[in-house]
Amino acid sequence: MKYIIAVIKPFKLDEVREALGSIGVAGMTVSEVKGFGRQKGQTEIYRGAEYSTNMLPKVKLEIATSDGLAPQVIETIQQTASTEAIGDGKIFVFDLADATRIRTGETGETAL
């Protein structure tokens, strides 16, 4: 199993979620986060004054999936979340040792 974390631009969330649902992703965890990468924040003008923000709003998706579906999940996120502009985000992939469904006690891929 794989645990995939994707950090994307907030306005891409609905499009990515729909695309993942269409390939069979049954669930995910979504968090609103702030951070920065190579773009180092941005400069904005508010009421005539220029100020710099070094933490940009992003959305973090966390998806546990089977080894077989993982490459398709990664490709779908990458293609759907891309705006071909700086700050599109990152995808991280980890090996997932185990998962347990709390309600039923199912473990492994059946718990996903």
CSV table of N, CA and C in Angstrom, one decimal:
chain,number,residue,atom,x,y,z
A,1,MET,N,0.8,-1.2,0.0
A,1,MET,CA,0.0,0.0,0.0
A,1,MET,C,0.9,1.2,0.0
A,2,LYS,N,0.3,2.3,-0.5
A,2,LYS,CA,1.0,3.6,-0.5
A,2,LYS,C,0.2,4.7,0.2
A,3,TYR,N,0.9,5.6,0.8
A,3,TYR,CA,0.3,6.8,1.4
A,3,TYR,C,0.8,8.0,0.6
A,4,ILE,N,-0.1,8.7,0.0
A,4,ILE,CA,0.2,9.8,-0.9
A,4,ILE,C,-0.2,11.1,-0.3
A,5,ILE,N,0.7,12.0,-0.2
A,5,ILE,CA,0.4,13.4,0.3
A,5,ILE,C,0.6,14.3,-0.9
A,6,ALA,N,-0.4,15.1,-1.2
A,6,ALA,CA,-0.2,16.1,-2.2
A,6,ALA,C,-0.6,17.5,-1.7
A,7,VAL,N,0.3,18.5,-2.0
A,7,VAL,CA,0.0,19.8,-1.5
A,7,VAL,C,-0.3,20.6,-2.8
A,8,ILE,N,-1.5,21.2,-3.0
A,8,ILE,CA,-1.9,21.8,-4.2
A,8,ILE,C,-2.5,23.2,-3.9
A,9,LYS,N,-2.7,23.9,-5.0
A,9,LYS,CA,-3.4,25.2,-4.9
A,9,LYS,C,-4.9,25.0,-4.5
A,10,PRO,N,-5.4,25.8,-3.6
A,10,PRO,CA,-6.8,25.6,-3.1
A,10,PRO,C,-7.9,25.5,-4.2
A,11,PHE,N,-7.8,26.4,-5.2
A,11,PHE,CA,-8.8,26.4,-6.3
A,11,PHE,C,-8.8,25.2,-7.1
A,12,LYS,N,-7.8,24.3,-7.0
A,12,LYS,CA,-7.8,23.1,-7.8
A,12,LYS,C,-8.4,21.9,-7.1
A,13,LEU,N,-8.8,22.1,-5.8
A,13,LEU,CA,-9.3,21.0,-5.0
A,13,LEU,C,-10.5,20.2,-5.6
A,14,ASP,N,-11.5,20.9,-6.0
A,14,ASP,CA,-12.7,20.2,-6.6
A,14,ASP,C,-12.4,19.5,-7.8
A,15,GLU,N,-11.6,20.0,-8.7
A,15,GLU,CA,-11.3,19.4,-9.9
A,15,GLU,C,-10.4,18.1,-9.7
A,16,VAL,N,-9.5,18.2,-8.7
A,16,VAL,CA,-8.7,17.0,-8.4
A,16,VAL,C,-9.5,16.0,-7.7
A,17,ARG,N,-10.4,16.4,-6.8
A,17,ARG,CA,-11.3,15.4,-6.1
A,17,ARG,C,-12.2,14.6,-7.1
A,18,GLU,N,-12.7,15.3,-8.0
A,18,GLU,CA,-13.6,14.7,-9.0
A,18,GLU,C,-12.8,13.7,-9.9
A,19,ALA,N,-11.6,14.1,-10.3
A,19,ALA,CA,-10.7,13.3,-11.1
A,19,ALA,C,-10.3,12.0,-10.4
A,20,LEU,N,-10.0,12.2,-9.1
A,20,LEU,CA,-9.6,11.0,-8.3
A,20,LEU,C,-10.8,10.1,-8.1
A,21,GLY,N,-12.0,10.6,-7.9
A,21,GLY,CA,-13.2,9.8,-7.8
A,21,GLY,C,-13.5,9.0,-9.0
A,22,SER,N,-13.2,9.6,-10.2
A,22,SER,CA,-13.4,8.9,-11.4
A,22,SER,C,-12.5,7.7,-11.7
A,23,ILE,N,-11.3,7.7,-11.0
A,23,ILE,CA,-10.4,6.6,-11.2
A,23,ILE,C,-10.5,5.5,-10.1
A,24,GLY,N,-11.5,5.8,-9.1
A,24,GLY,CA,-11.7,4.8,-8.1
A,24,GLY,C,-11.2,5.1,-6.7
A,25,VAL,N,-10.7,6.3,-6.5
A,25,VAL,CA,-10.3,6.7,-5.1
A,25,VAL,C,-11.5,6.9,-4.3
A,26,ALA,N,-11.6,6.1,-3.2
A,26,ALA,CA,-12.9,6.0,-2.4
A,26,ALA,C,-12.9,7.1,-1.3
A,27,GLY,N,-11.7,7.6,-0.9
A,27,GLY,CA,-11.7,8.6,0.1
A,27,GLY,C,-10.4,9.3,0.3
A,28,MET,N,-10.4,10.4,0.9
A,28,MET,CA,-9.1,11.1,1.2
A,28,MET,C,-9.4,12.1,2.4
A,29,THR,N,-8.3,12.5,2.9
A,29,THR,CA,-8.4,13.6,4.0
A,29,THR,C,-7.8,14.9,3.4
A,30,VAL,N,-8.6,16.0,3.6
A,30,VAL,CA,-8.2,17.3,3.1
A,30,VAL,C,-8.0,18.2,4.2
A,31,SER,N,-6.9,18.9,4.2
A,31,SER,CA,-6.6,20.0,5.2
A,31,SER,C,-6.2,21.3,4.6
A,32,GLU,N,-6.6,22.4,5.1
A,32,GLU,CA,-6.1,23.7,4.7
A,32,GLU,C,-4.8,23.9,5.4
A,33,VAL,N,-3.7,24.2,4.6
A,33,VAL,CA,-2.4,24.4,5.2
A,33,VAL,C,-1.8,25.7,4.6
A,34,LYS,N,-0.7,26.1,5.2
A,34,LYS,CA,0.1,27.3,4.7
A,34,LYS,C,1.5,26.8,4.5
A,35,GLY,N,2.2,27.3,3.5
A,35,GLY,CA,3.6,27.0,3.4
A,35,GLY,C,4.2,27.7,2.2
A,36,PHE,N,5.5,27.4,2.0
A,36,PHE,CA,6.2,28.0,0.8
A,36,PHE,C,7.2,27.1,0.3
A,37,GLY,N,7.6,27.3,-0.9
A,37,GLY,CA,8.6,26.5,-1.6
A,37,GLY,C,9.6,27.4,-2.3
A,38,ARG,N,9.9,27.1,-3.5
A,38,ARG,CA,10.8,27.9,-4.2
A,38,ARG,C,10.3,29.3,-4.5
A,39,GLN,N,9.0,29.5,-4.5
A,39,GLN,CA,8.4,30.8,-4.8
A,39,GLN,C,8.6,31.8,-3.7
A,40,LYS,N,8.9,31.3,-2.5
A,40,LYS,CA,9.2,32.2,-1.4
A,40,LYS,C,8.1,33.2,-1.0
A,41,GLY,N,6.9,32.8,-1.2
A,41,GLY,CA,5.8,33.7,-0.8
A,41,GLY,C,5.5,34.7,-2.0
A,42,GLN,N,4.8,35.7,-1.7
A,42,GLN,CA,4.3,36.6,-2.7
A,42,GLN,C,4.2,38.0,-2.1
A,43,THR,N,4.2,39.0,-3.0
A,43,THR,CA,4.0,40.4,-2.6
A,43,THR,C,2.6,40.8,-3.0
A,44,GLU,N,1.9,41.5,-2.1
A,44,GLU,CA,0.5,41.9,-2.4
A,44,GLU,C,0.4,43.4,-2.0
A,45,ILE,N,-0.6,44.0,-2.6
A,45,ILE,CA,-0.9,45.4,-2.2
A,45,ILE,C,-2.2,45.5,-1.6
A,46,TYR,N,-2.3,46.0,-0.4
A,46,TYR,CA,-3.5,46.2,0.4
A,46,TYR,C,-3.7,47.6,0.8
A,47,ARG,N,-4.8,48.2,0.4
A,47,ARG,CA,-5.0,49.6,0.7
A,47,ARG,C,-3.8,50.5,0.4
A,48,GLY,N,-3.2,50.3,-0.8
A,48,GLY,CA,-2.1,51.1,-1.2
A,48,GLY,C,-0.8,50.8,-0.7
A,49,ALA,N,-0.7,49.9,0.3
A,49,ALA,CA,0.6,49.5,0.9
A,49,ALA,C,1.0,48.2,0.4
A,50,GLU,N,2.2,48.0,0.1
A,50,GLU,CA,2.7,46.8,-0.4
A,50,GLU,C,3.3,46.0,0.8
A,51,TYR,N,2.9,44.7,0.9
A,51,TYR,CA,3.4,43.9,1.9
A,51,TYR,C,3.7,42.5,1.4
A,52,SER,N,4.5,41.8,2.0
A,52,SER,CA,5.0,40.5,1.6
A,52,SER,C,4.5,39.4,2.5
A,53,THR,N,4.0,38.3,1.9
A,53,THR,CA,3.5,37.2,2.7
A,53,THR,C,4.4,36.0,2.3
A,54,ASN,N,5.0,35.3,3.3
A,54,ASN,CA,5.9,34.3,3.1
A,54,ASN,C,5.3,32.9,3.2
A,55,MET,N,4.0,32.9,3.7
A,55,MET,CA,3.3,31.6,3.8
A,55,MET,C,2.0,31.7,3.0
A,56,LEU,N,2.0,30.8,1.9
A,56,LEU,CA,0.9,30.8,1.0
A,56,LEU,C,-0.2,29.8,1.4
A,57,PRO,N,-1.5,30.1,1.2
A,57,PRO,CA,-2.5,29.1,1.5
A,57,PRO,C,-2.4,27.9,0.4
A,58,LYS,N,-2.5,26.7,0.9
A,58,LYS,CA,-2.5,25.5,0.1
A,58,LYS,C,-3.5,24.5,0.7
A,59,VAL,N,-3.7,23.5,-0.1
A,59,VAL,CA,-4.6,22.4,0.4
A,59,VAL,C,-3.7,21.1,0.4
A,60,LYS,N,-3.8,20.4,1.5
A,60,LYS,CA,-3.1,19.1,1.6
A,60,LYS,C,-4.0,17.9,1.5
A,61,LEU,N,-3.8,17.0,0.5
A,61,LEU,CA,-4.6,15.8,0.3
A,61,LEU,C,-3.8,14.7,0.9
A,62,GLU,N,-4.4,13.8,1.6
A,62,GLU,CA,-3.8,12.6,2.1
A,62,GLU,C,-4.6,11.4,1.6
A,63,ILE,N,-4.0,10.5,0.9
A,63,ILE,CA,-4.7,9.4,0.3
A,63,ILE,C,-3.9,8.1,0.5
A,64,ALA,N,-4.6,7.1,1.1
A,64,ALA,CA,-4.1,5.8,1.3
A,64,ALA,C,-4.7,4.9,0.1
A,65,THR,N,-3.8,4.2,-0.6
A,65,THR,CA,-4.2,3.5,-1.8
A,65,THR,C,-3.4,2.2,-1.9
A,66,SER,N,-3.9,1.3,-2.8
A,66,SER,CA,-3.2,0.1,-3.1
A,66,SER,C,-2.0,0.4,-3.9
A,67,ASP,N,-1.0,-0.5,-3.9
A,67,ASP,CA,0.2,-0.3,-4.8
A,67,ASP,C,-0.2,-0.2,-6.2
A,68,GLY,N,-1.2,-1.0,-6.7
A,68,GLY,CA,-1.6,-1.0,-8.1
A,68,GLY,C,-2.2,0.3,-8.5
A,69,LEU,N,-3.0,1.0,-7.7
A,69,LEU,CA,-3.6,2.2,-8.0
A,69,LEU,C,-2.8,3.5,-7.9
A,70,ALA,N,-1.7,3.4,-7.1
A,70,ALA,CA,-0.9,4.5,-6.7
A,70,ALA,C,-0.3,5.3,-7.9
A,71,PRO,N,0.2,4.6,-9.0
A,71,PRO,CA,0.8,5.4,-10.1
A,71,PRO,C,-0.3,6.2,-10.8
A,72,GLN,N,-1.5,5.6,-10.9
A,72,GLN,CA,-2.6,6.4,-11.5
A,72,GLN,C,-3.1,7.5,-10.7
A,73,VAL,N,-3.1,7.4,-9.4
A,73,VAL,CA,-3.4,8.5,-8.5
A,73,VAL,C,-2.4,9.6,-8.6
A,74,ILE,N,-1.1,9.3,-8.6
A,74,ILE,CA,-0.1,10.3,-8.8
A,74,ILE,C,-0.2,11.0,-10.1
A,75,GLU,N,-0.4,10.3,-11.2
A,75,GLU,CA,-0.5,10.9,-12.5
A,75,GLU,C,-1.8,11.8,-12.6
A,76,THR,N,-2.9,11.3,-12.0
A,76,THR,CA,-4.1,12.1,-12.0
A,76,THR,C,-4.0,13.4,-11.3
A,77,ILE,N,-3.3,13.4,-10.1
A,77,ILE,CA,-3.1,14.6,-9.3
A,77,ILE,C,-2.2,15.5,-10.1
A,78,GLN,N,-1.1,15.0,-10.6
A,78,GLN,CA,-0.2,15.9,-11.3
A,78,GLN,C,-0.8,16.6,-12.5
A,79,GLN,N,-1.6,15.8,-13.3
A,79,GLN,CA,-2.2,16.4,-14.5
A,79,GLN,C,-3.3,17.4,-14.1
A,80,THR,N,-4.1,17.0,-13.1
A,80,THR,CA,-5.3,17.8,-12.8
A,80,THR,C,-4.9,19.1,-12.0
A,81,ALA,N,-3.9,19.0,-11.1
A,81,ALA,CA,-3.6,20.1,-10.3
A,81,ALA,C,-2.6,21.1,-11.0
A,82,SER,N,-2.1,20.7,-12.1
A,82,SER,CA,-1.1,21.6,-12.8
A,82,SER,C,-1.7,22.8,-13.4
A,83,THR,N,-1.1,24.0,-13.2
A,83,THR,CA,-1.4,25.2,-13.9
A,83,THR,C,-0.3,25.6,-14.8
A,84,GLU,N,0.8,24.8,-14.7
A,84,GLU,CA,2.1,25.1,-15.4
A,84,GLU,C,2.7,26.4,-14.9
A,85,ALA,N,2.4,26.8,-13.7
A,85,ALA,CA,2.9,28.0,-13.1
A,85,ALA,C,3.6,27.6,-11.8
A,86,ILE,N,4.5,28.5,-11.3
A,86,ILE,CA,5.2,28.2,-10.1
A,86,ILE,C,4.2,28.2,-8.9
A,87,GLY,N,4.5,27.3,-8.0
A,87,GLY,CA,3.6,27.1,-6.8
A,87,GLY,C,2.5,26.1,-7.0
A,88,ASP,N,2.5,25.3,-8.0
A,88,ASP,CA,1.5,24.3,-8.2
A,88,ASP,C,1.5,23.2,-7.1
A,89,GLY,N,2.6,23.0,-6.5
A,89,GLY,CA,2.6,22.1,-5.3
A,89,GLY,C,3.6,20.9,-5.5
A,90,LYS,N,3.4,19.9,-4.6
A,90,LYS,CA,4.2,18.7,-4.6
A,90,LYS,C,3.4,17.5,-4.3
A,91,ILE,N,3.9,16.3,-4.7
A,91,ILE,CA,3.3,15.0,-4.3
A,91,ILE,C,4.4,14.2,-3.7
A,92,PHE,N,4.1,13.7,-2.5
A,92,PHE,CA,5.0,12.8,-1.8
A,92,PHE,C,4.4,11.4,-1.7
A,93,VAL,N,5.2,10.4,-1.8
A,93,VAL,CA,4.7,9.0,-1.7
A,93,VAL,C,5.5,8.2,-0.7
A,94,PHE,N,4.7,7.6,0.2
A,94,PHE,CA,5.4,6.8,1.3
A,94,PHE,C,4.8,5.3,1.2
A,95,ASP,N,5.6,4.4,1.6
A,95,ASP,CA,5.1,3.0,1.8
A,95,ASP,C,4.2,3.0,3.1
A,96,LEU,N,3.1,2.4,3.0
A,96,LEU,CA,2.2,2.3,4.1
A,96,LEU,C,2.2,0.9,4.7
A,97,ALA,N,2.7,0.7,5.9
A,97,ALA,CA,2.8,-0.6,6.5
A,97,ALA,C,1.5,-1.3,6.7
A,98,ASP,N,0.5,-0.6,7.2
A,98,ASP,CA,-0.8,-1.3,7.5
A,98,ASP,C,-1.8,-0.2,7.7
A,99,ALA,N,-3.1,-0.6,7.7
A,99,ALA,CA,-4.2,0.3,7.9
A,99,ALA,C,-5.3,-0.6,8.6
A,100,THR,N,-6.1,0.0,9.5
A,100,THR,CA,-7.1,-0.7,10.2
A,100,THR,C,-8.4,0.1,10.2
A,101,ARG,N,-9.5,-0.5,9.7
A,101,ARG,CA,-10.8,0.2,9.8
A,101,ARG,C,-11.3,0.1,11.2
A,102,ILE,N,-11.5,1.2,11.9
A,102,ILE,CA,-11.9,1.2,13.3
A,102,ILE,C,-13.2,0.4,13.5
A,103,ARG,N,-14.2,0.7,12.7
A,103,ARG,CA,-15.5,0.1,12.9
A,103,ARG,C,-15.5,-1.4,12.8
A,104,THR,N,-14.8,-2.0,11.8
A,104,THR,CA,-14.9,-3.4,11.6
A,104,THR,C,-13.7,-4.2,12.0
A,105,GLY,N,-12.6,-3.5,12.2
A,105,GLY,CA,-11.3,-4.2,12.5
A,105,GLY,C,-10.6,-4.7,11.3
A,106,GLU,N,-11.2,-4.5,10.1
A,106,GLU,CA,-10.5,-4.9,8.8
A,106,GLU,C,-9.1,-4.3,8.8
A,107,THR,N,-8.1,-5.1,8.2
A,107,THR,CA,-6.8,-4.5,8.1
A,107,THR,C,-6.3,-4.7,6.7
A,108,GLY,N,-5.2,-4.0,6.4
A,108,GLY,CA,-4.6,-4.1,5.1
A,108,GLY,C,-5.4,-3.3,4.0
A,109,GLU,N,-5.3,-3.8,2.8
A,109,GLU,CA,-6.0,-3.1,1.7
A,109,GLU,C,-7.5,-3.2,1.8
A,110,THR,N,-8.0,-4.2,2.5
A,110,THR,CA,-9.5,-4.2,2.7
A,110,THR,C,-10.0,-3.1,3.6
A,111,ALA,N,-9.1,-2.5,4.4
A,111,ALA,CA,-9.5,-1.4,5.3
A,111,ALA,C,-9.5,-0.1,4.5
A,112,LEU,N,-9.0,-0.1,3.3
A,112,LEU,CA,-9.0,1.2,2.5
A,112,LEU,C,-10.3,1.3,1.9
